Structures are given as C-alpha cells and as structure tokens.
Amino acid sequence: MSSVIYDRVAFVGLGLIAGSMSLAMRRDGLAGETVGTARSAETRSVAAEINLVDRVVDSAAEAVADADLVVLAVPVGAMGAVAAEIAPHLKPGCTVTDVGSVKQAVFDAVLPHLPTGVHFVGAHPMAGTEHSGPRSGFAELFEDRWCLVVPGPEAAPAAVKRLETLWTALGSSIGRMEPKHHDLVCAVVSHAPHLIAYTMVGVADDMQRVDEREVINYSAAGFRDFTRIAASDPTMWRDVFLTNKDATLEILGRFTEELFALQRAIRTGDGDHLFDYFTRTRAVRRGIVEAGQDTDAPNFGRGTAKE
Ligand code: NAP
C-alpha cells in the first residue's frame, strides 16, 4: 500500500496525461487532494462530471494556491504563458513540474517566471496514446514505462527525489537527463518517427490513384500503425516540432541520408545492402521486446486485422 507523497497536487491542463496521473494517484492514495483546471469551460465541466480530480476550479491561479506539487500538463507552446499566470500564486518551497514532450524550450519558457525557492523539476512520461482530452486518461498508462526526469538548475535534490518517488509509484522507471540530451533522445525515439508517420499517411491520402476504401480495407499492420500515430493530437505535435526544431532536423537529415542509400540499393538491385540493413533493424526490435517495452505477439497482440 502506497502512502501520500504530496498533500496537495494541482494540475493545469486536464487531458490524457494529467487525467491518467490523477486517476493513478487516487487509486493508490499518493496525494492528499488533487485540484485541477483547464482552459475551456467544457473540459472543466467534463472533468468535474467524471470526477477526474477531487476539485475542479476555474483558473490556474486558484488551482495552484497552497499546492505542494504543480503539474503543467498543457501543450509545450503554452507552458510559458501558464507559468507567468501561476507564478505569483505559488506556495513558497513548492515543486513545479511539467510533462511536456520537449524540455529545453520548456526550461526557457518557464524558469524565468518562477520565484526563488520554488523547485522546478521537468518530467516526461514516455507513455501516451493517440487520444486526448479529459475522457482519455486511465490509471495504468505509466505502468512499465519510463519517465525521463530533467531537474531544473535550482531544484533541491530532495525535491527531485520526491518527484521521482511519485513517478516510481505511478509504475515508471526513472531516467535522469539534461534538457538538450532529452530533446535529442526524444527526436530519435518519438518525434522523427511521428513526422515520418504523418508523412506516410499524408502520401497515401494524396494518392488519388489509390481508392480511399483500398487504403482502409487493405491497410496491413505497417500502414495501420502509421495511421494510429498520425492520429495524434495536432496541437501537441505542432508544438513539439516548433520547439524541438534543431534535434528533429538533425535526425531527419540522417534519416534522409539512410533513405537515399536504401533507395539506391533498390535501384541498383543491391540485395546484400537491404538484407544487412533489415537484419540490423530486426535486432533493435528484439531488444525492445526483451526489455519488456512491447509484445512480440503477432500483429502486436491484436487478434484479427479488423480489431
Ligand atoms: P491533451 O489531452 O490534449 O490535454 C491538453 C490540456 O491542455 C487540455 O486540458 C487543454 O485544455 C489544455 N490546453 C491546450 N492548449 C492550451 C493553452 N494554449 N493554454 C492553456 N491550456 C491549454 O494533452 P496531453 O496528451 O495530456 O498532453 C499534455 C502534455 O503532455 C503536452 O505537453 C505533451 O507534449 C505531453 N505528453 C503527451 C503525451 C501523449 O502521448 N499524449 C506523452 C507524453 C507527454 P482544453 O481541453 O480546455 O482545451
């Protein structure tokens, strides 16, 4: 049985990530009280109706009052404005964290607003779905996943440890990183793959010669998985690419070089190149399955292609 880690937790933003954190905290008794707010009256009303947090309030200023932990769970591009709004209302000595998918840009936008004595500790749960909004959260989202923790320059070690204790209690393993390194790692494992999925689905959509029904009916696992990724929230992903520009462009540059090499191997009939390349990438997949980060069940554990 877990015990209370923070007496009062405030969520600014009540979507997939905040909702999942709040539900898990309630299930396991990790917070004395959870308070939350969102930008729109509609989200606040849904959150209250489904009891997503203990108390829904109308403004971020109200939410953070007397909170021991403040969780910024809005798109990366909105973090700075939210930080400016809450700064005068923060409890001295509290911890402010974010769950944004990019870290250097969040540091740049948030840190200048925070008063001395407030501990800023960034966090990025490497867990998510293509769904968003207050109804999309579920308590198990972070189980057996990683949470990347990126401490701010002034954060006390005890504040960092306490946030890590929370993420461990939510079911995640912890990886500590510097903001720029975080952004590069995420460009490789998440941001560039999302852009490639968006592109592939866009190409299929553009191909007038392929009937829409053909794309839907015959979509084998490969394309179907691209469409799942490409259904992710447009605001969130717009902000990710605008704020993790350098690392994403670096990875896309390398990706393009590799793609040209594969293109050339296909044109010249260089089967050895293709075979060796695919053998290497298959080993990467095996490593992910062995690390328990995915299932090796055929078709990702889905029973039939229609599910
Ligand atoms: P979400 O379900 O779309 O929820 C976003 C929340 O932010 C909503 O409550 C929304 O309010 C609010 N919001 C949107 N724009 C805003 C603005 N300009 N100012 C103030 N509030 C605003 O998003 P999410 O998936 O939970 O993502 C939240 C954060 O987690 C993002 O920074 C994202 O990068 C990060 N993250 C996401 C995933 C993922 O897979 N989804 C994984 C890891 C980290 P309304 O509903 O009222 O519009």
Short mmCIF file of C-alpha atoms and ligand atoms in Angstrom, two decimals:
data_model
loop_
_atom_site.label_atom_id
_atom_site.label_comp_id
_atom_site.label_asym_id
_atom_site.label_seq_id
_atom_site.Cartn_x
_atom_site.Cartn_y
_atom_site.Cartn_z
CA MET A 1 0.00 0.00 0.00
CA SER A 2 1.44 3.36 -1.04
CA SER A 3 1.31 6.46 1.12
CA VAL A 4 0.73 10.15 0.44
CA ILE A 5 3.69 11.72 -1.38
CA TYR A 6 2.27 15.26 -1.79
CA ASP A 7 -0.52 16.72 0.35
CA ARG A 8 -1.98 18.81 -2.45
CA VAL A 9 -1.37 18.35 -6.18
CA ALA A 10 -2.58 20.90 -8.75
CA PHE A 11 -2.99 20.06 -12.44
CA VAL A 12 -3.01 22.82 -15.00
CA GLY A 13 -4.46 21.13 -18.06
CA LEU A 14 -6.79 18.14 -17.72
CA GLY A 15 -6.07 15.91 -20.70
CA LEU A 16 -4.62 12.45 -21.26
CA ILE A 17 -1.50 12.83 -19.13
CA ALA A 18 -2.92 14.85 -16.20
CA GLY A 19 -6.04 12.67 -16.12
CA SER A 20 -4.00 9.46 -16.05
CA MET A 21 -1.75 10.82 -13.29
CA SER A 22 -4.72 11.93 -11.23
CA LEU A 23 -6.58 8.63 -11.56
CA ALA A 24 -3.48 6.63 -10.59
CA MET A 25 -2.79 8.94 -7.63
CA ARG A 26 -6.32 8.49 -6.36
CA ARG A 27 -6.25 4.72 -6.83
CA ASP A 28 -3.02 4.42 -4.86
CA GLY A 29 -3.57 7.23 -2.33
CA LEU A 30 -0.49 9.18 -3.48
CA ALA A 31 -1.98 12.67 -2.96
CA GLY A 32 -3.94 14.15 -0.07
CA GLU A 33 -6.03 16.16 -2.53
CA THR A 34 -5.97 16.75 -6.28
CA VAL A 35 -7.15 20.04 -7.76
CA GLY A 36 -7.35 20.77 -11.47
CA THR A 37 -8.22 23.34 -14.06
CA ALA A 38 -8.33 23.55 -17.85
CA ARG A 39 -8.59 26.36 -20.34
CA SER A 40 -12.12 25.65 -21.56
CA ALA A 41 -15.30 25.53 -19.50
CA GLU A 42 -16.24 22.39 -21.41
CA THR A 43 -13.16 20.43 -20.28
CA ARG A 44 -13.63 21.67 -16.71
CA SER A 45 -17.23 20.55 -16.77
CA VAL A 46 -16.38 17.07 -18.16
CA ALA A 47 -13.58 16.69 -15.59
CA ALA A 48 -15.99 17.53 -12.76
CA GLU A 49 -18.65 15.21 -14.16
CA ILE A 50 -16.32 12.20 -14.36
CA ASN A 51 -14.59 13.07 -11.07
CA LEU A 52 -11.16 13.28 -12.69
CA VAL A 53 -9.72 15.29 -9.79
CA ASP A 54 -11.06 15.90 -6.28
CA ARG A 55 -11.80 19.56 -7.06
CA VAL A 56 -12.14 21.40 -10.39
CA VAL A 57 -11.55 25.16 -10.25
CA ASP A 58 -11.93 27.92 -12.83
CA SER A 59 -8.41 29.31 -13.02
CA ALA A 60 -4.79 28.20 -12.84
CA ALA A 61 -4.14 30.79 -10.12
CA GLU A 62 -6.83 29.22 -7.95
CA ALA A 63 -5.61 25.67 -8.70
CA VAL A 64 -2.01 26.25 -7.60
CA ALA A 65 -2.84 28.07 -4.35
CA ASP A 66 -1.36 26.06 -1.48
CA ALA A 67 -0.32 23.19 -3.79
CA ASP A 68 2.82 21.21 -2.88
CA LEU A 69 3.18 19.92 -6.44
CA VAL A 70 2.02 21.80 -9.53
CA VAL A 71 1.85 19.78 -12.76
CA LEU A 72 1.90 21.73 -16.02
CA ALA A 73 0.09 19.40 -18.43
CA VAL A 74 -0.61 21.66 -21.41
CA PRO A 75 0.96 21.71 -24.91
CA VAL A 76 4.64 22.76 -24.87
CA GLY A 77 3.89 26.06 -26.60
CA ALA A 78 1.51 27.07 -23.79
CA MET A 79 3.88 26.39 -20.85
CA GLY A 80 5.39 29.90 -20.69
CA ALA A 81 2.04 31.69 -20.50
CA VAL A 82 0.79 29.28 -17.84
CA ALA A 83 3.98 29.77 -15.79
CA ALA A 84 3.56 33.56 -15.94
CA GLU A 85 -0.04 33.22 -14.79
CA ILE A 86 0.64 30.94 -11.81
CA ALA A 87 3.95 32.43 -10.61
CA PRO A 88 2.51 34.99 -8.14
CA HIS A 89 0.23 32.36 -6.59
CA LEU A 90 2.72 29.55 -5.95
CA LYS A 91 3.28 28.33 -2.40
CA PRO A 92 6.89 29.07 -1.30
CA GLY A 93 9.02 25.92 -1.50
CA CYS A 94 6.59 24.02 -3.72
CA THR A 95 7.67 21.91 -6.68
CA VAL A 96 6.59 22.79 -10.20
CA THR A 97 6.87 20.06 -12.81
CA ASP A 98 5.79 19.70 -16.41
CA VAL A 99 5.03 16.67 -18.54
CA GLY A 100 5.95 18.26 -21.87
CA SER A 101 7.49 16.21 -24.68
CA VAL A 102 10.30 18.77 -25.17
CA LYS A 103 12.49 20.06 -22.36
CA GLN A 104 14.92 22.85 -23.34
CA ALA A 105 12.08 25.00 -24.72
CA VAL A 106 10.04 24.42 -21.55
CA PHE A 107 13.02 25.40 -19.37
CA ASP A 108 13.50 28.57 -21.45
CA ALA A 109 9.80 29.47 -21.26
CA VAL A 110 9.06 28.55 -17.63
CA LEU A 111 12.16 29.19 -15.50
CA PRO A 112 12.29 32.99 -15.93
CA HIS A 113 8.83 33.29 -14.34
CA LEU A 114 9.34 31.14 -11.25
CA PRO A 115 10.10 32.81 -7.91
CA THR A 116 13.24 31.87 -5.94
CA GLY A 117 12.65 28.94 -3.62
CA VAL A 118 10.28 27.15 -5.99
CA HIS A 119 11.78 23.89 -7.27
CA PHE A 120 11.36 23.21 -10.97
CA VAL A 121 11.78 19.58 -11.99
CA GLY A 122 10.80 18.65 -15.54
CA ALA A 123 9.40 15.22 -16.30
CA HIS A 124 8.43 13.43 -19.49
CA PRO A 125 6.47 10.21 -19.20
CA MET A 126 7.39 8.03 -22.20
CA ALA A 127 3.83 6.81 -22.40
CA GLY A 128 0.84 8.00 -24.33
CA THR A 129 -1.86 7.19 -26.79
CA GLU A 130 -3.29 8.95 -29.83
CA HIS A 131 -6.27 10.03 -27.71
CA SER A 132 -6.56 13.35 -25.92
CA GLY A 133 -8.90 15.29 -23.67
CA PRO A 134 -10.32 14.72 -20.19
CA ARG A 135 -12.00 11.41 -21.03
CA SER A 136 -8.85 9.80 -22.44
CA GLY A 137 -6.93 9.19 -19.20
CA PHE A 138 -6.50 5.83 -17.45
CA ALA A 139 -4.62 4.91 -14.29
CA GLU A 140 -2.41 2.23 -15.87
CA LEU A 141 -0.89 4.47 -18.57
CA PHE A 142 2.53 4.81 -16.91
CA GLU A 143 2.99 1.22 -15.75
CA ASP A 144 6.19 -0.43 -17.00
CA ARG A 145 7.14 2.70 -18.94
CA TRP A 146 9.97 5.17 -18.49
CA CYS A 147 9.71 8.66 -17.10
CA LEU A 148 12.58 10.99 -18.04
CA VAL A 149 13.30 13.41 -15.20
CA VAL A 150 15.09 16.66 -16.03
CA PRO A 151 15.86 18.69 -12.89
CA GLY A 152 15.98 22.48 -13.13
CA PRO A 153 19.27 24.18 -12.18
CA GLU A 154 17.96 25.40 -8.81
CA ALA A 155 15.95 22.34 -7.78
CA ALA A 156 16.93 20.88 -4.40
CA PRO A 157 17.98 17.21 -4.56
CA ALA A 158 15.19 16.30 -2.09
CA ALA A 159 12.56 17.86 -4.39
CA VAL A 160 13.92 15.89 -7.36
CA LYS A 161 13.92 12.66 -5.33
CA ARG A 162 10.33 13.24 -4.20
CA LEU A 163 9.09 13.69 -7.76
CA GLU A 164 10.97 10.55 -8.78
CA THR A 165 9.26 8.72 -5.90
CA LEU A 166 5.91 9.79 -7.33
CA TRP A 167 6.75 8.55 -10.84
CA THR A 168 8.05 5.28 -9.43
CA ALA A 169 4.77 4.88 -7.53
CA LEU A 170 2.91 5.53 -10.81
CA GLY A 171 4.69 2.46 -12.18
CA SER A 172 7.51 4.02 -14.22
CA SER A 173 11.28 3.54 -14.27
CA ILE A 174 13.26 6.75 -13.97
CA GLY A 175 15.91 8.11 -16.35
CA ARG A 176 17.60 11.39 -15.41
CA MET A 177 18.78 13.67 -18.20
CA GLU A 178 19.94 17.14 -19.17
CA PRO A 179 17.34 19.05 -21.23
CA LYS A 180 19.27 19.09 -24.53
CA HIS A 181 20.12 15.40 -24.32
CA HIS A 182 16.47 14.65 -23.55
CA ASP A 183 15.42 16.51 -26.69
CA LEU A 184 17.88 14.61 -28.88
CA VAL A 185 16.85 11.22 -27.49
CA CYS A 186 13.17 12.05 -27.97
CA ALA A 187 13.79 13.30 -31.51
CA VAL A 188 15.12 9.80 -32.32
CA VAL A 189 12.62 7.63 -30.48
CA SER A 190 9.47 9.71 -30.78
CA HIS A 191 9.47 13.00 -32.68
CA ALA A 192 11.03 11.97 -36.02
CA PRO A 193 9.01 8.70 -36.11
CA HIS A 194 5.83 10.73 -35.64
CA LEU A 195 6.78 13.04 -38.50
CA ILE A 196 7.52 10.06 -40.74
CA ALA A 197 4.13 8.52 -39.86
CA TYR A 198 2.38 11.82 -40.59
CA THR A 199 4.18 11.94 -43.95
CA MET A 200 3.36 8.35 -44.93
CA VAL A 201 -0.32 8.79 -44.14
CA GLY A 202 -0.31 12.12 -45.98
CA VAL A 203 1.24 10.45 -49.06
CA ALA A 204 -1.41 7.70 -49.04
CA ASP A 205 -4.09 10.34 -48.68
CA ASP A 206 -2.64 12.30 -51.62
CA MET A 207 -2.52 9.28 -53.93
CA GLN A 208 -5.70 9.72 -55.88
CA ARG A 209 -4.98 6.50 -57.75
CA VAL A 210 -5.46 4.56 -54.53
CA ASP A 211 -9.07 4.48 -53.60
CA GLU A 212 -9.84 5.54 -50.01
CA ARG A 213 -11.55 2.22 -49.38
CA GLU A 214 -8.45 0.37 -50.54
CA VAL A 215 -6.34 2.25 -48.03
CA ILE A 216 -8.78 1.42 -45.25
CA ASN A 217 -9.67 -2.15 -46.20
CA TYR A 218 -6.22 -3.41 -47.10
CA SER A 219 -4.21 -1.47 -44.58
CA ALA A 220 -1.79 -4.09 -43.29
CA ALA A 221 -0.28 -3.71 -39.87
CA GLY A 222 2.52 -1.43 -41.11
CA PHE A 223 0.30 1.28 -42.53
CA ARG A 224 -2.32 0.85 -39.83
CA ASP A 225 0.28 1.57 -37.15
CA PHE A 226 1.31 4.68 -39.05
CA THR A 227 -2.32 5.85 -39.08
CA ARG A 228 -2.60 5.34 -35.33
CA ILE A 229 0.47 7.51 -34.72
CA ALA A 230 -0.69 10.06 -37.31
CA ALA A 231 -3.99 10.42 -35.44
CA SER A 232 -2.16 12.07 -32.51
CA ASP A 233 -3.21 15.49 -31.29
CA PRO A 234 -2.35 18.18 -33.91
CA THR A 235 -1.75 20.96 -31.35
CA MET A 236 0.58 18.89 -29.22
CA TRP A 237 2.64 17.72 -32.21
CA ARG A 238 2.76 21.12 -33.89
CA ASP A 239 4.30 22.44 -30.66
CA VAL A 240 6.74 19.53 -30.40
CA PHE A 241 8.20 20.26 -33.85
CA LEU A 242 8.25 24.02 -33.36
CA THR A 243 10.09 23.70 -30.05
CA ASN A 244 12.40 20.76 -30.78
CA LYS A 245 13.48 22.10 -34.12
CA ASP A 246 17.26 21.52 -34.06
CA ALA A 247 17.24 17.94 -32.78
CA THR A 248 14.39 16.94 -35.09
CA LEU A 249 16.12 18.45 -38.14
CA GLU A 250 19.38 16.71 -37.18
CA ILE A 251 17.65 13.32 -37.03
CA LEU A 252 15.64 13.94 -40.20
CA GLY A 253 18.91 14.81 -42.01
CA ARG A 254 20.35 11.44 -41.02
CA PHE A 255 17.08 9.72 -41.89
CA THR A 256 17.11 11.23 -45.37
CA GLU A 257 20.68 10.04 -45.97
CA GLU A 258 19.75 6.49 -44.96
CA LEU A 259 16.60 6.63 -47.08
CA PHE A 260 18.62 7.68 -50.12
CA ALA A 261 21.05 4.80 -49.50
CA LEU A 262 18.17 2.32 -49.34
CA GLN A 263 16.59 3.90 -52.43
CA ARG A 264 19.87 3.45 -54.27
CA ALA A 265 20.14 -0.19 -53.10
CA ILE A 266 16.68 -0.86 -54.51
CA ARG A 267 17.51 0.85 -57.82
CA THR A 268 20.82 -0.98 -58.24
CA GLY A 269 19.45 -4.30 -57.01
CA ASP A 270 21.86 -4.39 -54.05
CA GLY A 271 20.11 -7.15 -52.10
CA ASP A 272 23.02 -7.54 -49.67
CA HIS A 273 22.65 -3.94 -48.52
CA LEU A 274 18.92 -4.36 -47.96
CA PHE A 275 19.34 -7.72 -46.21
CA ASP A 276 22.08 -6.47 -43.87
CA TYR A 277 20.15 -3.32 -43.05
CA PHE A 278 16.95 -5.20 -42.23
CA THR A 279 18.89 -7.73 -40.15
CA ARG A 280 20.32 -4.89 -38.06
CA THR A 281 16.91 -3.24 -37.55
CA ARG A 282 15.32 -6.56 -36.62
CA ALA A 283 17.80 -6.83 -33.75
CA VAL A 284 16.65 -3.41 -32.47
CA ARG A 285 13.08 -4.69 -32.33
CA ARG A 286 14.21 -7.81 -30.47
CA GLY A 287 15.96 -5.59 -27.92
CA ILE A 288 12.76 -3.59 -27.30
CA VAL A 289 10.71 -6.75 -26.77
CA GLU A 290 13.37 -8.25 -24.49
CA ALA A 291 13.36 -5.05 -22.43
CA GLY A 292 9.61 -5.55 -21.89
CA GLN A 293 8.68 -2.36 -23.77
CA ASP A 294 6.44 -4.14 -26.31
CA THR A 295 4.88 -7.51 -27.05
CA ASP A 296 6.20 -9.95 -29.62
CA ALA A 297 2.70 -11.37 -30.14
CA PRO A 298 1.90 -11.42 -33.88
CA ASN A 299 0.27 -8.19 -35.05
CA PHE A 300 1.15 -6.50 -31.73
CA GLY A 301 -1.22 -8.81 -29.86
CA ARG A 302 -4.26 -7.83 -31.89
CA GLY A 303 -6.47 -10.82 -32.63
CA THR A 304 -7.54 -10.02 -36.18
CA ALA A 305 -6.88 -7.29 -38.69
CA LYS A 306 -10.37 -5.93 -38.07
CA GLU A 307 -9.90 -5.15 -34.37
P1 NAP B 1 -4.44 16.83 -24.07
O1 NAP B 1 -5.13 15.55 -23.71
O2 NAP B 1 -4.71 17.43 -25.40
O3 NAP B 1 -4.75 17.93 -22.94
C1 NAP B 1 -4.16 19.20 -23.01
C2 NAP B 1 -4.71 20.12 -21.95
O4 NAP B 1 -4.08 21.39 -22.12
C3 NAP B 1 -6.21 20.36 -22.04
O5 NAP B 1 -6.76 20.42 -20.75
C4 NAP B 1 -6.30 21.72 -22.73
O6 NAP B 1 -7.43 22.48 -22.29
C5 NAP B 1 -5.06 22.42 -22.23
N1 NAP B 1 -4.59 23.43 -23.20
C6 NAP B 1 -4.46 23.30 -24.54
N2 NAP B 1 -3.98 24.44 -25.08
C7 NAP B 1 -3.83 25.31 -24.07
C8 NAP B 1 -3.39 26.65 -23.99
N3 NAP B 1 -2.98 27.32 -25.08
N4 NAP B 1 -3.37 27.25 -22.77
C9 NAP B 1 -3.76 26.58 -21.66
N5 NAP B 1 -4.20 25.30 -21.68
C10 NAP B 1 -4.22 24.68 -22.86
O7 NAP B 1 -2.86 16.69 -23.97
P2 NAP B 1 -1.92 15.60 -23.29
O8 NAP B 1 -1.76 14.46 -24.24
O9 NAP B 1 -2.33 15.34 -21.90
O10 NAP B 1 -0.52 16.39 -23.32
C11 NAP B 1 -0.17 17.30 -22.31
C12 NAP B 1 1.36 17.46 -22.33
O11 NAP B 1 1.95 16.17 -22.17
C13 NAP B 1 1.91 18.03 -23.64
O12 NAP B 1 2.91 18.97 -23.34
C14 NAP B 1 2.51 16.83 -24.34
O13 NAP B 1 3.64 17.21 -25.10
C15 NAP B 1 2.92 15.94 -23.16
N6 NAP B 1 2.93 14.50 -23.43
C16 NAP B 1 1.94 13.92 -24.20
C17 NAP B 1 1.99 12.56 -24.45
C18 NAP B 1 0.94 11.90 -25.32
O14 NAP B 1 1.18 10.82 -25.89
N7 NAP B 1 -0.23 12.47 -25.46
C19 NAP B 1 3.01 11.77 -23.90
C20 NAP B 1 3.95 12.38 -23.08
C21 NAP B 1 3.91 13.75 -22.85
P3 NAP B 1 -8.83 22.39 -23.08
O15 NAP B 1 -9.23 20.93 -23.03
O16 NAP B 1 -9.72 23.24 -22.26
O17 NAP B 1 -8.56 22.86 -24.46
#
